[in-house]
C-alpha cells in the first residue's frame, strides 16, 4: 500500500489514485490533500480514479466529503476517470455522489476547472444576474 | 419454463479460500483474493466489480461492528441446472444485529456511516442470506452465479 502522489501543476492539485486504499490510508490521503491545498492555495483539485477498480460506500463518501471540504477552502473539485463498472456498481449500491463534479479524464477535468474559474471571475466582475458564458457545462450550479 | 423452477438448491463445495477479518488491511486482501478467484472462473468485469464491492462492504461491517473480528470463507457453488458460481460466507461472533430488516434499509446506520453497506451488498449479488443472533454473531452468505 504505497503513498498516493499529490501533484501540483499550475494552479491545480492533481491526485491520481493508483493503489487500492484501505480505510486509514484513504483518511490520511484526505488529510494530505487538504494540507496540500492549504500550503499551495490551489484553485482546483482533480482526483483521478481511473486506476481504482472499486469504489465502495466508504471511499465514495470520503470522496464526496473531500470535495466539500476543499470547497470550504475555496477550491473546486473534479473527480475524473470513473470506470463504467464502478459507476454501475455505485448506482446499484445507492450511492449517487450528488454535488460532485465529474469528468471523463484528467484532460476534461482541467477544461471543466478552467470554465468554472472563468464563471467565478465573470460573476465577481460583472455581477450578471443570469446566463452568460460557460455554456459547455450547463449542469453547473452555484 | 419448468427448468426455471428446477434450479435446485446450491450444493456445498470445498472451501477454496479462508481468512480472518479483523483489520482494514484484511478487507483489501479479501477483495484481491475474491477478484482473482472470480477472474479465474470467468466472471465479467462488471460482476467482479459488483461482488468485490459487496465483499468490501461486508468485510468492513465485520471490522467495525464485530469487535473481535470474524472470518470470510470462499467456495465454489453449483446448482442442479449445472450453473456454477462463487459463494462467500462472512461469519463473526460480534453482538449480532437486533433488527435485520431495519439494518438492511438504506440510510440506517449505527456507526455514523451512510448505511448503504448491508442493503447495498444484497443488491450487488445474485443471492444474499443473513442470519444473526443477538449476542452471538452474524453470518452472511452471498452467491454470484456465472451466466
Short mmCIF file of N, CA and C in Angstrom, two decimals, chain A residues 1 20-24 27 53-61 84-86 88-89 92-95, chain B residues 24-25 27-28 31-32 35 45-46 49-50 52-53 56-57 60 112-114 116-117 120-121 123-124:
data_model
loop_
_atom_site.label_atom_id
_atom_site.label_comp_id
_atom_site.label_asym_id
_atom_site.label_seq_id
_atom_site.Cartn_x
_atom_site.Cartn_y
_atom_site.Cartn_z
N UNK A 1 0.84 -1.19 0.00
CA UNK A 1 0.00 0.00 0.00
C UNK A 1 0.87 1.24 0.00
N UNK A 20 -5.02 0.42 -4.29
CA UNK A 20 -6.21 0.12 -3.50
C UNK A 20 -5.99 0.70 -2.12
N UNK A 21 -6.84 1.62 -1.72
CA UNK A 21 -6.65 2.28 -0.43
C UNK A 21 -7.47 1.58 0.64
N UNK A 22 -6.81 1.24 1.75
CA UNK A 22 -7.64 0.79 2.86
C UNK A 22 -8.12 2.03 3.62
N UNK A 23 -9.03 1.83 4.57
CA UNK A 23 -9.75 2.98 5.12
C UNK A 23 -8.84 4.02 5.77
N UNK A 24 -7.82 3.54 6.51
CA UNK A 24 -6.94 4.51 7.17
C UNK A 24 -6.15 5.30 6.13
N UNK A 27 -8.30 7.94 4.62
CA UNK A 27 -8.47 9.10 5.52
C UNK A 27 -7.22 9.96 5.52
N UNK A 53 -10.22 0.15 -8.97
CA UNK A 53 -11.12 -0.88 -9.51
C UNK A 53 -12.46 -0.93 -8.80
N UNK A 54 -12.53 -0.50 -7.55
CA UNK A 54 -13.86 -0.40 -6.92
C UNK A 54 -13.96 0.85 -6.03
N UNK A 55 -15.15 1.41 -6.00
CA UNK A 55 -15.45 2.47 -5.04
C UNK A 55 -16.62 1.98 -4.21
N UNK A 56 -16.35 1.69 -2.94
CA UNK A 56 -17.45 1.22 -2.08
C UNK A 56 -18.03 2.41 -1.32
N UNK A 57 -18.97 2.13 -0.42
CA UNK A 57 -19.67 3.25 0.21
C UNK A 57 -18.71 4.12 1.03
N UNK A 58 -17.70 3.50 1.59
CA UNK A 58 -16.76 4.28 2.40
C UNK A 58 -15.95 5.25 1.53
N UNK A 59 -15.32 4.71 0.49
CA UNK A 59 -14.50 5.56 -0.37
C UNK A 59 -15.36 6.60 -1.09
N UNK A 60 -16.56 6.20 -1.48
CA UNK A 60 -17.47 7.13 -2.14
C UNK A 60 -17.79 8.31 -1.23
N UNK A 61 -18.12 8.00 0.01
CA UNK A 61 -18.44 9.06 0.94
C UNK A 61 -17.24 9.95 1.19
N UNK A 84 -16.70 2.43 -16.06
CA UNK A 84 -18.14 2.16 -16.19
C UNK A 84 -18.61 1.11 -15.18
N UNK A 85 -17.76 0.13 -14.89
CA UNK A 85 -18.14 -0.89 -13.90
C UNK A 85 -18.33 -0.26 -12.52
N UNK A 86 -17.44 0.67 -12.22
CA UNK A 86 -17.51 1.35 -10.92
C UNK A 86 -18.79 2.17 -10.83
N UNK A 88 -21.64 1.75 -12.53
CA UNK A 88 -22.80 0.87 -12.43
C UNK A 88 -22.96 0.35 -11.01
N UNK A 89 -21.83 -0.02 -10.40
CA UNK A 89 -21.88 -0.56 -9.04
C UNK A 89 -22.32 0.50 -8.04
N UNK A 92 -26.04 0.85 -8.27
CA UNK A 92 -26.67 -0.31 -7.62
C UNK A 92 -26.66 -0.15 -6.11
N UNK A 93 -25.54 0.32 -5.63
CA UNK A 93 -25.33 0.46 -4.19
C UNK A 93 -26.22 1.54 -3.61
N UNK A 94 -26.65 2.45 -4.46
CA UNK A 94 -27.50 3.54 -3.97
C UNK A 94 -26.71 4.79 -3.63
N UNK A 95 -25.45 4.83 -4.06
CA UNK A 95 -24.60 5.98 -3.78
C UNK A 95 -24.58 6.87 -5.02
N UNK B 24 -8.36 -3.32 8.60
CA UNK B 24 -8.67 -2.73 7.29
C UNK B 24 -7.84 -3.35 6.17
N UNK B 25 -6.62 -3.79 6.52
CA UNK B 25 -5.79 -4.45 5.51
C UNK B 25 -6.43 -5.77 5.07
N UNK B 27 -9.50 -6.32 4.68
CA UNK B 27 -10.56 -6.04 3.70
C UNK B 27 -9.96 -6.03 2.30
N UNK B 28 -8.79 -5.38 2.18
CA UNK B 28 -8.12 -5.30 0.87
C UNK B 28 -7.73 -6.70 0.40
N UNK B 31 -10.71 -8.58 -0.82
CA UNK B 31 -11.12 -8.08 -2.12
C UNK B 31 -10.24 -8.63 -3.22
N UNK B 32 -8.92 -8.57 -2.97
CA UNK B 32 -7.99 -9.04 -4.00
C UNK B 32 -8.16 -10.52 -4.27
N UNK B 35 -11.36 -11.23 -6.15
CA UNK B 35 -11.21 -10.77 -7.53
C UNK B 35 -10.44 -11.80 -8.36
N UNK B 45 -16.10 -8.42 -15.92
CA UNK B 45 -15.51 -7.37 -15.08
C UNK B 45 -16.58 -6.68 -14.24
N UNK B 46 -17.77 -6.54 -14.82
CA UNK B 46 -18.85 -5.90 -14.07
C UNK B 46 -19.26 -6.75 -12.87
N UNK B 49 -16.65 -6.45 -10.24
CA UNK B 49 -16.71 -5.17 -9.53
C UNK B 49 -17.86 -5.14 -8.53
N UNK B 50 -19.03 -5.65 -8.97
CA UNK B 50 -20.19 -5.68 -8.08
C UNK B 50 -19.91 -6.51 -6.84
N UNK B 52 -17.06 -7.64 -5.60
CA UNK B 52 -15.96 -7.18 -4.75
C UNK B 52 -16.39 -5.99 -3.91
N UNK B 53 -17.26 -5.16 -4.47
CA UNK B 53 -17.79 -4.04 -3.68
C UNK B 53 -18.61 -4.59 -2.51
N UNK B 56 -16.34 -5.92 0.06
CA UNK B 56 -15.74 -4.81 0.79
C UNK B 56 -16.69 -4.29 1.88
N UNK B 57 -17.95 -4.15 1.53
CA UNK B 57 -18.94 -3.65 2.50
C UNK B 57 -19.10 -4.64 3.65
N UNK B 60 -16.02 -4.86 5.85
CA UNK B 60 -15.90 -3.66 6.69
C UNK B 60 -16.88 -3.73 7.86
N UNK B 112 -22.50 5.94 12.21
CA UNK B 112 -22.23 7.21 11.55
C UNK B 112 -21.74 7.05 10.12
N UNK B 113 -22.07 5.93 9.49
CA UNK B 113 -21.72 5.76 8.08
C UNK B 113 -22.96 6.07 7.24
N UNK B 114 -22.88 5.82 5.95
CA UNK B 114 -24.02 6.13 5.09
C UNK B 114 -25.16 5.14 5.25
N UNK B 116 -25.35 2.21 3.76
CA UNK B 116 -25.66 1.58 2.47
C UNK B 116 -25.08 0.18 2.38
N UNK B 117 -24.19 -0.16 3.30
CA UNK B 117 -23.39 -1.38 3.21
C UNK B 117 -24.20 -2.66 3.07
N UNK B 120 -26.92 -2.52 0.35
CA UNK B 120 -26.19 -2.42 -0.92
C UNK B 120 -25.61 -3.76 -1.33
N UNK B 121 -25.01 -4.46 -0.37
CA UNK B 121 -24.40 -5.75 -0.66
C UNK B 121 -25.44 -6.72 -1.20
N UNK B 123 -28.08 -5.93 -2.93
CA UNK B 123 -28.42 -5.55 -4.30
C UNK B 123 -27.32 -5.92 -5.29
N UNK B 124 -26.08 -6.04 -4.79
CA UNK B 124 -24.95 -6.24 -5.68
C UNK B 124 -24.70 -7.70 -6.05
#
